[in-house]
Amino acid sequence: DADVTQTPRNRITKTGKRIMLECSQTKGHDRMYWYRQDPGLGLRLIYYSFDVKDINKGEISDGYSVSRQAQAKFSLSLESAIPNQTALYFCATSDWPSYNEQFFGPGTRLTVL
Amino acid sequence: SQQGEEDPQALSIQEGENATMNCSYKTSINNLQWYRQNSGRGLVHLILIRSNEREKHSGRLRVTLDTSKKSSSLLITASRAADTASYFCATAAITGGGNKLTFGTGTQLKVEL
């Protein structure tokens, strides 16, 4: 079984809808991250969490929110989806210290029409 | 803006040849990491080099780090078609980075038979 899983893997939605992307991990890591990937722009950090009570904004947090429900679960929400949020979204985890290697989920391809 | 910038953006070589890609960054780092991404999939960690290291090897991979020039290179020797992927460098800043990684924009490598 995969260590970091993401659901759904693909999602098509309409402008204005609320969307939740979920991430679960079995690696026992405290640190979890959400990134988005756009062609030619690499990965950009949306939010990160160092433990259940610690949530931090990343480089591009506007329009997004997160919830760390447990050590193993980290969800990303788009409150009111817009077309320029169409992207590939990745969840990742890492062990302490957080600048160790990160382990990525398979990604969620989100299309906002 | 991206901390790491890879060069070239795209590289096409024949199987058996060596592939070299470069990464430049702007701030002082704790370490630099290289990741591989097969088309549309999650990133996979390849190698980590610390700021006090100059060269590191892992199988057919050789990474160098020049902190005075704020640059790193990834060499893949005797490339195979299976090496076709995008390669990203990621830097862990010493300060002000919140102990998180910043990814570059990637090099797309195509290895042809």
mmCIF file of C-alpha atoms in Angstrom:
data_model
loop_
_atom_site.group_PDB
_atom_site.id
_atom_site.type_symbol
_atom_site.label_atom_id
_atom_site.label_comp_id
_atom_site.label_asym_id
_atom_site.label_seq_id
_atom_site.Cartn_x
_atom_site.Cartn_y
_atom_site.Cartn_z
ATOM 1 C CA ASP A 1 0.000 0.000 0.000
ATOM 2 C CA ALA A 2 1.140 3.534 -0.774
ATOM 3 C CA ASP A 3 2.558 5.513 2.144
ATOM 4 C CA VAL A 4 0.925 8.792 1.075
ATOM 5 C CA THR A 5 -2.497 8.651 -0.542
ATOM 6 C CA GLN A 6 -4.628 11.372 -2.035
ATOM 7 C CA THR A 7 -8.318 11.407 -2.876
ATOM 8 C CA PRO A 8 -9.774 12.059 -5.319
ATOM 9 C CA ARG A 9 -7.192 11.455 -8.046
ATOM 10 C CA ASN A 10 -9.133 13.467 -10.578
ATOM 11 C CA ARG A 11 -11.871 16.030 -10.110
ATOM 12 C CA ILE A 12 -13.760 18.295 -12.443
ATOM 13 C CA THR A 13 -15.840 20.997 -10.844
ATOM 14 C CA LYS A 14 -17.487 24.291 -11.646
ATOM 15 C CA THR A 15 -16.604 27.832 -10.686
ATOM 16 C CA GLY A 16 -17.886 28.744 -7.234
ATOM 17 C CA LYS A 17 -18.071 25.207 -5.874
ATOM 18 C CA ARG A 18 -16.366 24.197 -2.628
ATOM 19 C CA ILE A 19 -13.893 21.389 -3.073
ATOM 20 C CA MET A 20 -11.971 19.308 -0.557
ATOM 21 C CA LEU A 21 -8.869 17.311 -1.375
ATOM 22 C CA GLU A 22 -7.773 14.761 1.167
ATOM 23 C CA CYS A 23 -4.397 13.341 2.078
ATOM 24 C CA SER A 24 -3.566 10.438 4.345
ATOM 25 C CA GLN A 25 -0.198 9.005 5.311
ATOM 26 C CA THR A 26 1.036 5.906 7.051
ATOM 27 C CA LYS A 27 4.639 7.033 7.462
ATOM 28 C CA GLY A 28 4.109 8.402 10.958
ATOM 29 C CA HIS A 29 5.511 11.800 9.964
ATOM 30 C CA ASP A 30 4.545 14.948 11.815
ATOM 31 C CA ARG A 31 5.088 17.294 8.910
ATOM 32 C CA MET A 32 2.659 17.543 6.000
ATOM 33 C CA TYR A 33 2.499 19.873 3.015
ATOM 34 C CA TRP A 34 0.207 20.865 0.166
ATOM 35 C CA TYR A 35 1.669 22.006 -3.156
ATOM 36 C CA ARG A 36 0.240 22.924 -6.497
ATOM 37 C CA GLN A 37 2.012 22.340 -9.771
ATOM 38 C CA ASP A 38 1.415 24.342 -12.912
ATOM 39 C CA PRO A 39 3.247 23.799 -16.202
ATOM 40 C CA GLY A 40 6.541 25.682 -16.231
ATOM 41 C CA LEU A 41 6.195 26.893 -12.651
ATOM 42 C CA GLY A 42 7.397 23.920 -10.668
ATOM 43 C CA LEU A 43 5.838 23.241 -7.281
ATOM 44 C CA ARG A 44 4.545 26.038 -5.120
ATOM 45 C CA LEU A 45 3.743 25.589 -1.439
ATOM 46 C CA ILE A 46 0.163 26.323 -0.396
ATOM 47 C CA TYR A 47 0.089 25.335 3.284
ATOM 48 C CA TYR A 48 2.169 23.269 5.633
ATOM 49 C CA SER A 49 1.694 21.769 9.065
ATOM 50 C CA PHE A 50 4.348 20.675 11.531
ATOM 51 C CA ASP A 51 1.861 18.986 13.857
ATOM 52 C CA VAL A 52 -1.880 18.851 14.490
ATOM 53 C CA LYS A 53 -1.918 22.240 16.221
ATOM 54 C CA ASP A 54 0.478 23.989 13.849
ATOM 55 C CA ILE A 55 -0.741 25.296 10.477
ATOM 56 C CA ASN A 56 1.248 27.717 8.354
ATOM 57 C CA LYS A 57 0.599 29.590 5.147
ATOM 58 C CA GLY A 58 2.871 28.942 2.237
ATOM 59 C CA GLU A 59 3.697 30.926 -0.839
ATOM 60 C CA ILE A 60 0.205 30.909 -2.386
ATOM 61 C CA SER A 61 -2.417 30.379 0.323
ATOM 62 C CA ASP A 62 -5.063 32.844 -0.910
ATOM 63 C CA GLY A 63 -8.249 31.036 -1.901
ATOM 64 C CA TYR A 64 -7.301 27.895 0.015
ATOM 65 C CA SER A 65 -7.758 26.586 3.544
ATOM 66 C CA VAL A 66 -6.560 23.451 5.303
ATOM 67 C CA SER A 67 -7.482 21.191 8.178
ATOM 68 C CA ARG A 68 -5.185 18.830 10.041
ATOM 69 C CA GLN A 69 -7.655 16.355 11.454
ATOM 70 C CA ALA A 70 -5.050 14.002 12.861
ATOM 71 C CA GLN A 71 -1.353 13.341 12.533
ATOM 72 C CA ALA A 72 -2.080 11.195 9.492
ATOM 73 C CA LYS A 73 -4.647 13.393 7.733
ATOM 74 C CA PHE A 74 -4.311 16.794 6.093
ATOM 75 C CA SER A 75 -7.093 18.220 3.914
ATOM 76 C CA LEU A 76 -7.018 21.106 1.471
ATOM 77 C CA SER A 77 -10.166 23.054 0.669
ATOM 78 C CA LEU A 78 -10.945 25.467 -2.105
ATOM 79 C CA GLU A 79 -13.698 27.610 -0.620
ATOM 80 C CA SER A 80 -15.010 28.901 -3.949
ATOM 81 C CA ALA A 81 -13.161 27.346 -6.851
ATOM 82 C CA ILE A 82 -12.063 29.503 -9.780
ATOM 83 C CA PRO A 83 -10.603 28.441 -13.145
ATOM 84 C CA ASN A 84 -7.036 29.560 -12.347
ATOM 85 C CA GLN A 85 -7.006 26.984 -9.557
ATOM 86 C CA THR A 86 -6.936 24.315 -12.234
ATOM 87 C CA ALA A 87 -3.715 22.471 -11.475
ATOM 88 C CA LEU A 88 -2.095 19.314 -10.190
ATOM 89 C CA TYR A 89 -2.132 19.200 -6.380
ATOM 90 C CA PHE A 90 0.326 17.208 -4.306
ATOM 91 C CA CYS A 91 0.441 16.297 -0.675
ATOM 92 C CA ALA A 92 3.795 15.485 0.900
ATOM 93 C CA THR A 93 5.151 14.432 4.274
ATOM 94 C CA SER A 94 8.497 14.610 5.995
ATOM 95 C CA ASP A 95 10.080 13.595 9.232
ATOM 96 C CA TRP A 96 11.814 15.956 11.672
ATOM 97 C CA PRO A 97 13.667 18.085 10.758
ATOM 98 C CA SER A 98 11.408 19.221 7.979
ATOM 99 C CA TYR A 99 14.226 19.910 5.561
ATOM 100 C CA ASN A 100 14.780 16.223 5.200
ATOM 101 C CA GLU A 101 13.480 14.482 2.134
ATOM 102 C CA GLN A 102 9.791 14.719 1.428
ATOM 103 C CA PHE A 103 7.524 11.877 0.380
ATOM 104 C CA PHE A 104 4.862 12.718 -2.141
ATOM 105 C CA GLY A 105 1.411 11.406 -2.844
ATOM 106 C CA PRO A 106 0.311 10.551 -6.391
ATOM 107 C CA GLY A 107 -1.418 13.882 -6.922
ATOM 108 C CA THR A 108 -4.927 15.147 -7.613
ATOM 109 C CA ARG A 109 -5.668 16.632 -11.007
ATOM 110 C CA LEU A 110 -8.250 19.367 -10.477
ATOM 111 C CA THR A 111 -10.082 21.107 -13.293
ATOM 112 C CA VAL A 112 -12.298 24.095 -12.552
ATOM 113 C CA LEU A 113 -14.632 24.984 -15.398
ATOM 114 C CA SER B 1 9.898 33.707 -7.133
ATOM 115 C CA GLN B 2 11.494 30.287 -7.248
ATOM 116 C CA GLN B 3 14.567 29.729 -5.103
ATOM 117 C CA GLY B 4 15.928 27.150 -7.486
ATOM 118 C CA GLU B 5 16.175 27.543 -11.222
ATOM 119 C CA GLU B 6 17.091 24.562 -13.330
ATOM 120 C CA ASP B 7 19.001 24.713 -16.553
ATOM 121 C CA PRO B 8 18.307 23.596 -19.212
ATOM 122 C CA GLN B 9 14.522 23.579 -19.189
ATOM 123 C CA ALA B 10 14.528 20.608 -21.539
ATOM 124 C CA LEU B 11 17.167 18.095 -22.564
ATOM 125 C CA SER B 12 17.026 15.326 -25.147
ATOM 126 C CA ILE B 13 19.754 12.694 -25.371
ATOM 127 C CA GLN B 14 20.350 9.203 -26.688
ATOM 128 C CA GLU B 15 20.322 6.159 -24.457
ATOM 129 C CA GLY B 16 23.764 5.517 -23.067
ATOM 130 C CA GLU B 17 24.789 9.172 -23.027
ATOM 131 C CA ASN B 18 25.267 11.204 -19.881
ATOM 132 C CA ALA B 19 22.761 13.877 -18.853
ATOM 133 C CA THR B 20 23.753 16.949 -16.893
ATOM 134 C CA MET B 21 21.338 19.441 -15.438
ATOM 135 C CA ASN B 22 22.066 22.451 -13.291
ATOM 136 C CA CYS B 23 20.358 24.308 -10.488
ATOM 137 C CA SER B 24 21.043 27.815 -9.222
ATOM 138 C CA TYR B 25 19.669 29.266 -6.024
ATOM 139 C CA LYS B 26 19.742 32.577 -4.198
ATOM 140 C CA THR B 27 19.977 32.217 -0.425
ATOM 141 C CA SER B 28 22.172 30.286 1.977
ATOM 142 C CA ILE B 29 21.037 26.719 2.349
ATOM 143 C CA ASN B 30 21.121 23.842 4.797
ATOM 144 C CA ASN B 31 20.934 21.304 1.988
ATOM 145 C CA LEU B 32 19.908 20.841 -1.628
ATOM 146 C CA GLN B 33 17.858 17.923 -2.894
ATOM 147 C CA TRP B 34 17.034 16.482 -6.285
ATOM 148 C CA TYR B 35 13.700 14.873 -7.132
ATOM 149 C CA ARG B 36 12.398 13.029 -10.175
ATOM 150 C CA GLN B 37 8.846 13.212 -11.477
ATOM 151 C CA ASN B 38 7.480 10.831 -14.060
ATOM 152 C CA SER B 39 4.747 12.380 -16.158
ATOM 153 C CA GLY B 40 1.852 13.537 -13.988
ATOM 154 C CA ARG B 41 2.978 11.545 -10.957
ATOM 155 C CA GLY B 42 4.297 12.426 -7.537
ATOM 156 C CA LEU B 43 7.892 13.463 -7.004
ATOM 157 C CA VAL B 44 10.418 10.895 -5.846
ATOM 158 C CA HIS B 45 13.453 11.870 -3.801
ATOM 159 C CA LEU B 46 16.773 11.035 -5.465
ATOM 160 C CA ILE B 47 19.574 12.498 -3.415
ATOM 161 C CA LEU B 48 20.340 15.077 -0.728
ATOM 162 C CA ILE B 49 23.594 17.009 -0.458
ATOM 163 C CA ARG B 50 24.376 19.087 2.610
ATOM 164 C CA SER B 51 25.921 22.533 2.485
ATOM 165 C CA ASN B 52 29.255 21.222 3.793
ATOM 166 C CA GLU B 53 29.475 18.548 1.089
ATOM 167 C CA ARG B 54 30.856 19.112 -2.406
ATOM 168 C CA GLU B 55 29.990 15.885 -4.161
ATOM 169 C CA LYS B 56 27.748 12.915 -3.594
ATOM 170 C CA HIS B 57 27.066 9.716 -5.509
ATOM 171 C CA SER B 58 24.138 7.341 -5.631
ATOM 172 C CA GLY B 59 24.245 4.619 -8.242
ATOM 173 C CA ARG B 60 24.368 6.349 -11.639
ATOM 174 C CA LEU B 61 23.724 9.747 -10.066
ATOM 175 C CA ARG B 62 26.405 12.256 -9.195
ATOM 176 C CA VAL B 63 25.538 15.542 -7.542
ATOM 177 C CA THR B 64 27.899 18.449 -6.967
ATOM 178 C CA LEU B 65 27.348 21.547 -4.882
ATOM 179 C CA ASP B 66 29.222 24.829 -5.092
ATOM 180 C CA THR B 67 27.987 27.072 -2.305
ATOM 181 C CA SER B 68 30.223 29.940 -3.405
ATOM 182 C CA LYS B 69 28.423 30.024 -6.742
ATOM 183 C CA LYS B 70 25.098 28.947 -5.238
ATOM 184 C CA SER B 71 24.764 26.198 -7.788
ATOM 185 C CA SER B 72 24.416 22.440 -8.054
ATOM 186 C CA SER B 73 24.552 19.937 -10.863
ATOM 187 C CA LEU B 74 23.002 16.511 -11.312
ATOM 188 C CA LEU B 75 24.759 14.069 -13.601
ATOM 189 C CA ILE B 76 23.027 10.889 -14.740
ATOM 190 C CA THR B 77 25.523 8.532 -16.331
ATOM 191 C CA ALA B 78 24.743 5.902 -18.970
ATOM 192 C CA SER B 79 21.176 7.116 -19.293
ATOM 193 C CA ARG B 80 18.285 4.785 -19.996
ATOM 194 C CA ALA B 81 14.884 5.328 -21.547
ATOM 195 C CA ALA B 82 13.429 4.834 -18.052
ATOM 196 C CA ASP B 83 15.278 7.981 -16.925
ATOM 197 C CA THR B 84 12.880 10.045 -19.036
ATOM 198 C CA ALA B 85 11.235 12.346 -16.484
ATOM 199 C CA SER B 86 11.318 15.843 -15.062
ATOM 200 C CA TYR B 87 14.007 16.593 -12.513
ATOM 201 C CA PHE B 88 13.635 19.230 -9.813
ATOM 202 C CA CYS B 89 16.069 20.701 -7.370
ATOM 203 C CA ALA B 90 14.797 21.812 -3.979
ATOM 204 C CA THR B 91 16.585 23.924 -1.413
ATOM 205 C CA ALA B 92 16.217 24.030 2.353
ATOM 206 C CA ALA B 93 17.080 27.546 3.490
ATOM 207 C CA ILE B 94 19.045 28.078 6.682
ATOM 208 C CA THR B 95 16.931 30.950 7.960
ATOM 209 C CA GLY B 96 13.633 32.558 7.092
ATOM 210 C CA GLY B 97 12.452 29.463 5.282
ATOM 211 C CA GLY B 98 10.425 27.981 8.071
ATOM 212 C CA ASN B 99 12.349 24.773 7.620
ATOM 213 C CA LYS B 100 10.616 23.967 4.373
ATOM 214 C CA LEU B 101 11.779 23.177 0.854
ATOM 215 C CA THR B 102 11.568 25.498 -2.123
ATOM 216 C CA PHE B 103 11.387 23.788 -5.495
ATOM 217 C CA GLY B 104 12.741 24.930 -8.812
ATOM 218 C CA THR B 105 10.939 24.857 -12.123
ATOM 219 C CA GLY B 106 12.477 21.600 -13.338
ATOM 220 C CA THR B 107 14.379 20.120 -16.267
ATOM 221 C CA GLN B 108 12.496 17.815 -18.636
ATOM 222 C CA LEU B 109 14.787 14.988 -19.690
ATOM 223 C CA LYS B 110 13.968 12.779 -22.642
ATOM 224 C CA VAL B 111 16.132 9.745 -23.284
ATOM 225 C CA GLU B 112 15.617 8.273 -26.722
ATOM 226 C CA LEU B 113 16.386 4.739 -27.822
#
